[in-house]
Amino acid sequence: GAILVLGERYGEVVGELTPYRGLASASPAPMRVKYLTPIINTYLALDSLESARRLIAEADSVASLLPEGHQSQFVTNMKAQLAAREGRHAEQWKFLQQMDAFGTQGKMPWNIYSEKARCLASLGRYEEAYRWQLRAFDNRDSIAHAETDARITEMSVKYDTLQKEIEIERLKSERLG
């Protein structure tokens, strides 16, 4: 299900996962949250907010049985997304602040910073939103710079290896010739 969500193939998610609902309900709590997460993300993406709200409540009750932070970061993230979709930005901001304790939960930091900036702008806190958006741009630029450096290093190693292979072949041909 999560792979389909990443590929934005939302129409397939519910169809693929619905037959396993009974099995998921009988599973341990962490597996139930993992089962519900792609379905909730699909409903949020498709603006089926009532369905998303119902499943978030279920995931929240299941996550409350788990150790602090175990799966609750995913539920908190989904609550923040739902609050944003419903225009409840003060509540969204509370959820975004709670998520700071969980780390990035697989999201790129610049994405989180942009989400915070959008939320603050919706609350009319433009100066703070501006600072968060600058932070997002700086983080994204540093990541892009690191990726570029890695590609340049890789190409340099390939070039050096090719040069050495050419030199070896030249020396072999001189020895034989």
PDB file of C-alpha atoms in Angstrom:
ATOM      1  CA  GLY A   1       0.000   0.000   0.000  1.00  0.00           C
ATOM      2  CA  ALA A   2       2.747   2.462   0.919  1.00  0.00           C
ATOM      3  CA  ILE A   3       4.477   1.880  -2.421  1.00  0.00           C
ATOM      4  CA  LEU A   4       1.257   2.656  -4.272  1.00  0.00           C
ATOM      5  CA  VAL A   5       0.857   5.868  -2.241  1.00  0.00           C
ATOM      6  CA  LEU A   6       4.419   6.905  -3.104  1.00  0.00           C
ATOM      7  CA  GLY A   7       3.581   6.325  -6.750  1.00  0.00           C
ATOM      8  CA  GLU A   8       0.379   8.349  -6.287  1.00  0.00           C
ATOM      9  CA  ARG A   9      -1.670   5.367  -7.443  1.00  0.00           C
ATOM     10  CA  TYR A  10      -4.413   6.131  -4.940  1.00  0.00           C
ATOM     11  CA  GLY A  11      -7.170   4.364  -6.810  1.00  0.00           C
ATOM     12  CA  GLU A  12      -5.396   1.052  -6.298  1.00  0.00           C
ATOM     13  CA  VAL A  13      -4.586   1.446  -2.595  1.00  0.00           C
ATOM     14  CA  VAL A  14      -8.060   0.935  -1.159  1.00  0.00           C
ATOM     15  CA  GLY A  15      -8.794  -1.912  -3.572  1.00  0.00           C
ATOM     16  CA  GLU A  16      -5.545  -3.676  -2.688  1.00  0.00           C
ATOM     17  CA  LEU A  17      -5.798  -3.266   1.094  1.00  0.00           C
ATOM     18  CA  THR A  18      -9.538  -3.559   1.823  1.00  0.00           C
ATOM     19  CA  PRO A  19      -9.608  -7.380   1.542  1.00  0.00           C
ATOM     20  CA  TYR A  20      -7.046  -7.568   4.365  1.00  0.00           C
ATOM     21  CA  ARG A  21      -9.020  -5.371   6.796  1.00  0.00           C
ATOM     22  CA  GLY A  22     -10.118  -8.314   8.978  1.00  0.00           C
ATOM     23  CA  LEU A  23      -6.597  -9.698   9.130  1.00  0.00           C
ATOM     24  CA  ALA A  24      -5.201  -6.279  10.010  1.00  0.00           C
ATOM     25  CA  SER A  25      -7.767  -5.818  12.801  1.00  0.00           C
ATOM     26  CA  ALA A  26      -6.586  -9.047  14.406  1.00  0.00           C
ATOM     27  CA  SER A  27      -2.912  -8.050  14.095  1.00  0.00           C
ATOM     28  CA  PRO A  28      -0.745  -6.503  16.813  1.00  0.00           C
ATOM     29  CA  ALA A  29      -1.129  -2.739  17.259  1.00  0.00           C
ATOM     30  CA  PRO A  30       1.983  -1.659  15.278  1.00  0.00           C
ATOM     31  CA  MET A  31       0.837  -3.674  12.255  1.00  0.00           C
ATOM     32  CA  ARG A  32      -2.648  -2.147  12.418  1.00  0.00           C
ATOM     33  CA  VAL A  33      -1.168   1.360  12.275  1.00  0.00           C
ATOM     34  CA  LYS A  34       1.071   0.324   9.372  1.00  0.00           C
ATOM     35  CA  TYR A  35      -1.966  -1.095   7.583  1.00  0.00           C
ATOM     36  CA  LEU A  36      -4.070   2.034   8.150  1.00  0.00           C
ATOM     37  CA  THR A  37      -1.373   4.573   7.203  1.00  0.00           C
ATOM     38  CA  PRO A  38      -1.456   4.150   3.384  1.00  0.00           C
ATOM     39  CA  ILE A  39      -5.269   4.055   3.366  1.00  0.00           C
ATOM     40  CA  ILE A  40      -5.461   7.255   5.430  1.00  0.00           C
ATOM     41  CA  ASN A  41      -2.880   8.948   3.191  1.00  0.00           C
ATOM     42  CA  THR A  42      -4.963   7.925   0.177  1.00  0.00           C
ATOM     43  CA  TYR A  43      -8.156   9.362   1.649  1.00  0.00           C
ATOM     44  CA  LEU A  44      -6.301  12.599   2.478  1.00  0.00           C
ATOM     45  CA  ALA A  45      -4.917  12.814  -1.074  1.00  0.00           C
ATOM     46  CA  LEU A  46      -8.382  12.208  -2.538  1.00  0.00           C
ATOM     47  CA  ASP A  47     -10.032  14.705  -0.140  1.00  0.00           C
ATOM     48  CA  SER A  48     -12.192  11.987   1.408  1.00  0.00           C
ATOM     49  CA  LEU A  49     -11.827  13.774   4.719  1.00  0.00           C
ATOM     50  CA  GLU A  50     -14.624  12.010   6.603  1.00  0.00           C
ATOM     51  CA  SER A  51     -13.103   8.602   5.805  1.00  0.00           C
ATOM     52  CA  ALA A  52      -9.647   9.898   6.732  1.00  0.00           C
ATOM     53  CA  ARG A  53     -10.964  11.322  10.030  1.00  0.00           C
ATOM     54  CA  ARG A  54     -12.630   8.010  10.948  1.00  0.00           C
ATOM     55  CA  LEU A  55      -9.501   5.962  10.244  1.00  0.00           C
ATOM     56  CA  ILE A  56      -7.202   8.485  11.961  1.00  0.00           C
ATOM     57  CA  ALA A  57      -9.330   8.112  15.108  1.00  0.00           C
ATOM     58  CA  GLU A  58      -8.928   4.342  14.864  1.00  0.00           C
ATOM     59  CA  ALA A  59      -5.172   4.611  14.277  1.00  0.00           C
ATOM     60  CA  ASP A  60      -4.874   7.067  17.173  1.00  0.00           C
ATOM     61  CA  SER A  61      -6.612   4.676  19.580  1.00  0.00           C
ATOM     62  CA  VAL A  62      -4.344   1.842  18.442  1.00  0.00           C
ATOM     63  CA  ALA A  63      -1.203   4.018  18.678  1.00  0.00           C
ATOM     64  CA  SER A  64      -2.157   4.993  22.238  1.00  0.00           C
ATOM     65  CA  LEU A  65      -1.534   1.360  23.210  1.00  0.00           C
ATOM     66  CA  LEU A  66       2.059   1.559  21.979  1.00  0.00           C
ATOM     67  CA  PRO A  67       5.157   3.019  23.634  1.00  0.00           C
ATOM     68  CA  GLU A  68       5.543   6.802  23.259  1.00  0.00           C
ATOM     69  CA  GLY A  69       6.560   7.734  19.717  1.00  0.00           C
ATOM     70  CA  HIS A  70       6.472   4.161  18.390  1.00  0.00           C
ATOM     71  CA  GLN A  71       3.876   4.661  15.659  1.00  0.00           C
ATOM     72  CA  SER A  72       2.343   7.835  17.015  1.00  0.00           C
ATOM     73  CA  GLN A  73       4.552  10.016  14.796  1.00  0.00           C
ATOM     74  CA  PHE A  74       2.717   8.692  11.741  1.00  0.00           C
ATOM     75  CA  VAL A  75      -0.669   9.297  13.361  1.00  0.00           C
ATOM     76  CA  THR A  76       0.369  12.815  14.452  1.00  0.00           C
ATOM     77  CA  ASN A  77       1.533  13.564  10.900  1.00  0.00           C
ATOM     78  CA  MET A  78      -1.805  12.417   9.495  1.00  0.00           C
ATOM     79  CA  LYS A  79      -3.677  14.511  12.097  1.00  0.00           C
ATOM     80  CA  ALA A  80      -1.643  17.555  10.999  1.00  0.00           C
ATOM     81  CA  GLN A  81      -2.500  16.889   7.350  1.00  0.00           C
ATOM     82  CA  LEU A  82      -6.199  16.519   8.152  1.00  0.00           C
ATOM     83  CA  ALA A  83      -6.206  19.712  10.242  1.00  0.00           C
ATOM     84  CA  ALA A  84      -4.562  21.579   7.334  1.00  0.00           C
ATOM     85  CA  ARG A  85      -7.132  20.266   4.840  1.00  0.00           C
ATOM     86  CA  GLU A  86      -9.939  21.353   7.142  1.00  0.00           C
ATOM     87  CA  GLY A  87      -8.445  24.805   7.727  1.00  0.00           C
ATOM     88  CA  ARG A  88      -7.736  24.152  11.419  1.00  0.00           C
ATOM     89  CA  HIS A  89      -4.260  25.682  11.247  1.00  0.00           C
ATOM     90  CA  ALA A  90      -3.805  26.408  14.970  1.00  0.00           C
ATOM     91  CA  GLU A  91      -4.381  22.707  15.645  1.00  0.00           C
ATOM     92  CA  GLN A  92      -2.140  21.791  12.718  1.00  0.00           C
ATOM     93  CA  TRP A  93       0.644  23.924  14.235  1.00  0.00           C
ATOM     94  CA  LYS A  94       0.311  22.038  17.562  1.00  0.00           C
ATOM     95  CA  PHE A  95       0.657  18.730  15.722  1.00  0.00           C
ATOM     96  CA  LEU A  96       3.670  20.005  13.750  1.00  0.00           C
ATOM     97  CA  GLN A  97       5.328  21.029  17.002  1.00  0.00           C
ATOM     98  CA  GLN A  98       4.606  17.605  18.521  1.00  0.00           C
ATOM     99  CA  MET A  99       6.241  16.005  15.481  1.00  0.00           C
ATOM    100  CA  ASP A 100       9.526  17.797  16.264  1.00  0.00           C
ATOM    101  CA  ALA A 101      10.039  15.305  19.090  1.00  0.00           C
ATOM    102  CA  PHE A 102       9.830  12.421  16.610  1.00  0.00           C
ATOM    103  CA  GLY A 103      12.442  13.676  14.151  1.00  0.00           C
ATOM    104  CA  THR A 104      11.819  13.760  10.434  1.00  0.00           C
ATOM    105  CA  GLN A 105       9.917  10.418  10.278  1.00  0.00           C
ATOM    106  CA  GLY A 106      11.260   9.793   6.796  1.00  0.00           C
ATOM    107  CA  LYS A 107      10.447  13.227   5.422  1.00  0.00           C
ATOM    108  CA  MET A 108      13.067  15.569   4.078  1.00  0.00           C
ATOM    109  CA  PRO A 109      13.685  18.407   6.583  1.00  0.00           C
ATOM    110  CA  TRP A 110      13.080  21.061   3.921  1.00  0.00           C
ATOM    111  CA  ASN A 111       9.629  19.567   3.312  1.00  0.00           C
ATOM    112  CA  ILE A 112       8.795  19.786   7.018  1.00  0.00           C
ATOM    113  CA  TYR A 113      10.048  23.385   7.172  1.00  0.00           C
ATOM    114  CA  SER A 114       7.897  24.342   4.162  1.00  0.00           C
ATOM    115  CA  GLU A 115       4.875  22.701   5.758  1.00  0.00           C
ATOM    116  CA  LYS A 116       5.477  24.746   8.918  1.00  0.00           C
ATOM    117  CA  ALA A 117       5.872  27.915   6.829  1.00  0.00           C
ATOM    118  CA  ARG A 118       2.545  27.299   5.047  1.00  0.00           C
ATOM    119  CA  CYS A 119       0.817  26.665   8.359  1.00  0.00           C
ATOM    120  CA  LEU A 120       2.210  29.826   9.952  1.00  0.00           C
ATOM    121  CA  ALA A 121       1.268  31.879   6.889  1.00  0.00           C
ATOM    122  CA  SER A 122      -2.287  30.531   7.172  1.00  0.00           C
ATOM    123  CA  LEU A 123      -2.275  31.729  10.779  1.00  0.00           C
ATOM    124  CA  GLY A 124      -1.152  35.205   9.656  1.00  0.00           C
ATOM    125  CA  ARG A 125       2.248  34.788  11.303  1.00  0.00           C
ATOM    126  CA  TYR A 126       4.097  35.881   8.179  1.00  0.00           C
ATOM    127  CA  GLU A 127       7.449  36.788   9.713  1.00  0.00           C
ATOM    128  CA  GLU A 128       7.809  33.343  11.296  1.00  0.00           C
ATOM    129  CA  ALA A 129       6.560  31.734   8.081  1.00  0.00           C
ATOM    130  CA  TYR A 130       9.214  33.617   6.140  1.00  0.00           C
ATOM    131  CA  ARG A 131      11.966  32.373   8.475  1.00  0.00           C
ATOM    132  CA  TRP A 132      10.783  28.767   8.175  1.00  0.00           C
ATOM    133  CA  GLN A 133      10.612  29.044   4.382  1.00  0.00           C
ATOM    134  CA  LEU A 134      14.154  30.466   4.259  1.00  0.00           C
ATOM    135  CA  ARG A 135      15.280  27.542   6.391  1.00  0.00           C
ATOM    136  CA  ALA A 136      13.558  25.182   3.945  1.00  0.00           C
ATOM    137  CA  PHE A 137      15.333  26.790   0.967  1.00  0.00           C
ATOM    138  CA  ASP A 138      18.713  26.655   2.747  1.00  0.00           C
ATOM    139  CA  ASN A 139      18.227  23.003   3.663  1.00  0.00           C
ATOM    140  CA  ARG A 140      17.070  22.056   0.172  1.00  0.00           C
ATOM    141  CA  ASP A 141      20.025  23.889  -1.383  1.00  0.00           C
ATOM    142  CA  SER A 142      22.495  22.144   0.934  1.00  0.00           C
ATOM    143  CA  ILE A 143      20.990  18.745   0.058  1.00  0.00           C
ATOM    144  CA  ALA A 144      21.144  19.549  -3.667  1.00  0.00           C
ATOM    145  CA  HIS A 145      24.742  20.720  -3.236  1.00  0.00           C
ATOM    146  CA  ALA A 146      25.684  17.483  -1.437  1.00  0.00           C
ATOM    147  CA  GLU A 147      24.017  15.401  -4.160  1.00  0.00           C
ATOM    148  CA  THR A 148      25.868  17.351  -6.856  1.00  0.00           C
ATOM    149  CA  ASP A 149      29.175  16.856  -5.019  1.00  0.00           C
ATOM    150  CA  ALA A 150      28.489  13.119  -4.785  1.00  0.00           C
ATOM    151  CA  ARG A 151      27.737  12.900  -8.526  1.00  0.00           C
ATOM    152  CA  ILE A 152      30.898  14.859  -9.388  1.00  0.00           C
ATOM    153  CA  THR A 153      32.984  12.587  -7.164  1.00  0.00           C
ATOM    154  CA  GLU A 154      31.445   9.499  -8.753  1.00  0.00           C
ATOM    155  CA  MET A 155      32.119  10.804 -12.263  1.00  0.00           C
ATOM    156  CA  SER A 156      35.681  11.715 -11.294  1.00  0.00           C
ATOM    157  CA  VAL A 157      36.318   8.191  -9.986  1.00  0.00           C
ATOM    158  CA  LYS A 158      34.866   6.702 -13.184  1.00  0.00           C
ATOM    159  CA  TYR A 159      37.025   9.022 -15.302  1.00  0.00           C
ATOM    160  CA  ASP A 160      40.180   8.175 -13.319  1.00  0.00           C
ATOM    161  CA  THR A 161      39.419   4.453 -13.589  1.00  0.00           C
ATOM    162  CA  LEU A 162      38.868   4.742 -17.333  1.00  0.00           C
ATOM    163  CA  GLN A 163      42.165   6.648 -17.728  1.00  0.00           C
ATOM    164  CA  LYS A 164      43.996   3.900 -15.828  1.00  0.00           C
ATOM    165  CA  GLU A 165      42.357   1.174 -17.918  1.00  0.00           C
ATOM    166  CA  ILE A 166      43.393   2.991 -21.103  1.00  0.00           C
ATOM    167  CA  GLU A 167      46.960   3.317 -19.794  1.00  0.00           C
ATOM    168  CA  ILE A 168      47.058  -0.399 -18.911  1.00  0.00           C
ATOM    169  CA  GLU A 169      45.843  -1.319 -22.390  1.00  0.00           C
ATOM    170  CA  ARG A 170      48.433   1.020 -23.962  1.00  0.00           C
ATOM    171  CA  LEU A 171      51.242  -0.543 -21.899  1.00  0.00           C
ATOM    172  CA  LYS A 172      50.059  -4.072 -22.779  1.00  0.00           C
ATOM    173  CA  SER A 173      50.029  -3.246 -26.479  1.00  0.00           C
ATOM    174  CA  GLU A 174      53.540  -1.696 -26.247  1.00  0.00           C
ATOM    175  CA  ARG A 175      54.836  -4.836 -24.513  1.00  0.00           C
ATOM    176  CA  LEU A 176      53.304  -7.133 -27.078  1.00  0.00           C
ATOM    177  CA  GLY A 177      54.164  -4.961 -30.029  1.00  0.00           C
TER     178      GLY A 177
END
